[in-house]
CSV table of C-alpha atoms in Angstrom, one decimal:
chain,number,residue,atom,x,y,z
I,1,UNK,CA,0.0,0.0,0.0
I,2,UNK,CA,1.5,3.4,-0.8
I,3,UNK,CA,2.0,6.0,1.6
I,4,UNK,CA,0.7,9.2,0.8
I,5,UNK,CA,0.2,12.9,2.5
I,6,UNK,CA,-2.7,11.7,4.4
I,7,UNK,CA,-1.3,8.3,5.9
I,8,UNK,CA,1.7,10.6,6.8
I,9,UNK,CA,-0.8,13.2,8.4
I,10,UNK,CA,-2.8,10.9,10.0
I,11,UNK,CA,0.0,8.6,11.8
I,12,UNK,CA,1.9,11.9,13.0
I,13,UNK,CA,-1.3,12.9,14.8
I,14,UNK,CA,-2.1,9.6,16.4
I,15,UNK,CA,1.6,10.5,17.8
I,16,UNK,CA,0.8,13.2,19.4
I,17,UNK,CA,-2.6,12.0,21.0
I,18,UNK,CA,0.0,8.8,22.3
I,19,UNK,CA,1.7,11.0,24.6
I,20,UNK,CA,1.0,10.5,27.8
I,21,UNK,CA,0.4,14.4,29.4
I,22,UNK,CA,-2.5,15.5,31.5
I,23,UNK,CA,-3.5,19.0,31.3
I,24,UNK,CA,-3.1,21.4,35.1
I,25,UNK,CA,-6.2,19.8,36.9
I,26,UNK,CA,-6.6,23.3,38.9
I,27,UNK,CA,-7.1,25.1,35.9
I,28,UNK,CA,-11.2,23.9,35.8
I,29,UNK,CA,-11.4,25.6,40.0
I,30,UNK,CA,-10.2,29.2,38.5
I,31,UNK,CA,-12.2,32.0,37.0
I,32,UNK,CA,-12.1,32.4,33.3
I,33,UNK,CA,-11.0,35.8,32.3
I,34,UNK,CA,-11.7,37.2,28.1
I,35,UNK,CA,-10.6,40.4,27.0
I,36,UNK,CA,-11.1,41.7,23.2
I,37,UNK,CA,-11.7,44.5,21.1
I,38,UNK,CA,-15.3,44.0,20.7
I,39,UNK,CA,-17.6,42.1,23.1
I,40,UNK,CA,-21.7,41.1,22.5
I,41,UNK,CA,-23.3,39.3,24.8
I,42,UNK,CA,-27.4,37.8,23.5
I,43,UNK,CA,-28.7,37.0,26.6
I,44,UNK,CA,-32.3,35.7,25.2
I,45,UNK,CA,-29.4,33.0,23.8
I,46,UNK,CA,-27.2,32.7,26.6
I,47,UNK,CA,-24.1,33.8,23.5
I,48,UNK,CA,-21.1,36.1,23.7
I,49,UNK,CA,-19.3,36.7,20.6
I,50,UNK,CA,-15.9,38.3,21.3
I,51,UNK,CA,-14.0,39.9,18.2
I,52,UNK,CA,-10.6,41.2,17.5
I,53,UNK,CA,-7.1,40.4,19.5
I,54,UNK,CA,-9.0,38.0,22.0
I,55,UNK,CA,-7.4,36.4,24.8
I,56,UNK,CA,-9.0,33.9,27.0
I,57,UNK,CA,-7.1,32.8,30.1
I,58,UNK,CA,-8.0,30.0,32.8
I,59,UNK,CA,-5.6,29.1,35.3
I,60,UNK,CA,-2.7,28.2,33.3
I,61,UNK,CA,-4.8,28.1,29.8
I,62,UNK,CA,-4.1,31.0,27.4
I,63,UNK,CA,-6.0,30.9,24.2
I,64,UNK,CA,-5.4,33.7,22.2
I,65,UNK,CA,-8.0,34.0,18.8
I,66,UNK,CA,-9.5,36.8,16.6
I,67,UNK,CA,-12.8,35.7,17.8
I,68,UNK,CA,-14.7,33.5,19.9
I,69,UNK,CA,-17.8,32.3,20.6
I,70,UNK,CA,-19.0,31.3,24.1
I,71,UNK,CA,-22.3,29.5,24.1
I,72,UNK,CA,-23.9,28.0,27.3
I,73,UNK,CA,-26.5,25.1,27.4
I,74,UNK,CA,-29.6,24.4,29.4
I,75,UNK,CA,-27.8,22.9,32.6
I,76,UNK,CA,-25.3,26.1,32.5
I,77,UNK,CA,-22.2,24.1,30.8
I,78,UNK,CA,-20.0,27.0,29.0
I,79,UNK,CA,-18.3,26.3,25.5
I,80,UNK,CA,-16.2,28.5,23.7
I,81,UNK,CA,-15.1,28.1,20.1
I,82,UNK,CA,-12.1,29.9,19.2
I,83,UNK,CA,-11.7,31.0,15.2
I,84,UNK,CA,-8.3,33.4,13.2
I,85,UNK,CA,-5.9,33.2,12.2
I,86,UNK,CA,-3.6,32.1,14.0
I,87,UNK,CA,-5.3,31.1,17.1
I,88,UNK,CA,-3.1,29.8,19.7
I,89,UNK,CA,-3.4,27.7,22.7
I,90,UNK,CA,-1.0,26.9,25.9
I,91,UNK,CA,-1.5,25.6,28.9
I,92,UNK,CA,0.6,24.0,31.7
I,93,UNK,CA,0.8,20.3,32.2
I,94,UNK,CA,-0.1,18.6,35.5
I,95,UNK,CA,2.5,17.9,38.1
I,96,UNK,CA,5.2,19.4,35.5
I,97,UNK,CA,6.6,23.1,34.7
I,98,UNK,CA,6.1,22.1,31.0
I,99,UNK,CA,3.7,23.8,28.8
């Protein structure tokens, strides 16, 4: 069987999801904090959009995006989709001063 692009792309990220790291488990006890340019909030939704050199931190998270979303559901669980170009992401691992 040949090996093409997408074998290669595939295998190098079942690579990365083999390595054993666990994200800083006191990042989900601290507040979230979001700054950006531009901030809505639709509360008849329960949706912020947040637009233009967004940061998001948690804890040791850092996400930094040119927009995100933040959605919550009915039982009050809080998503956030991040969108740019780049949008980065960097958080601290567990028991480790690695990022």
């Amino acid at each position: 069987m040949p090996c093409n692009l997408k074998n290669i792309f595939l295998i190098s990220l079942l690579a990365l999801f083999a390595v054993d790291a666990s994200a800083e488990k006191a990042d989900r006890s601290k507040p979230v904090d979001l700054s950006a340019d531009k901030a809505e909030y639709d509360g008849l939704n329960k949706t912020g959009l947040y637009e233009g050199n967004v940061i998001l931190t948690q804890g040791t998270i850092r996400i930094q995006a040119e927009k995100i979303v933040v959605k919550a559901d009915k039982r009050g669980t809080t998503f956030a989709t991040a969108s740019g170009s780049p949008v980065s992401f960097r958080q601290k691992l567990d028991g480790s001063n690695d990022f």
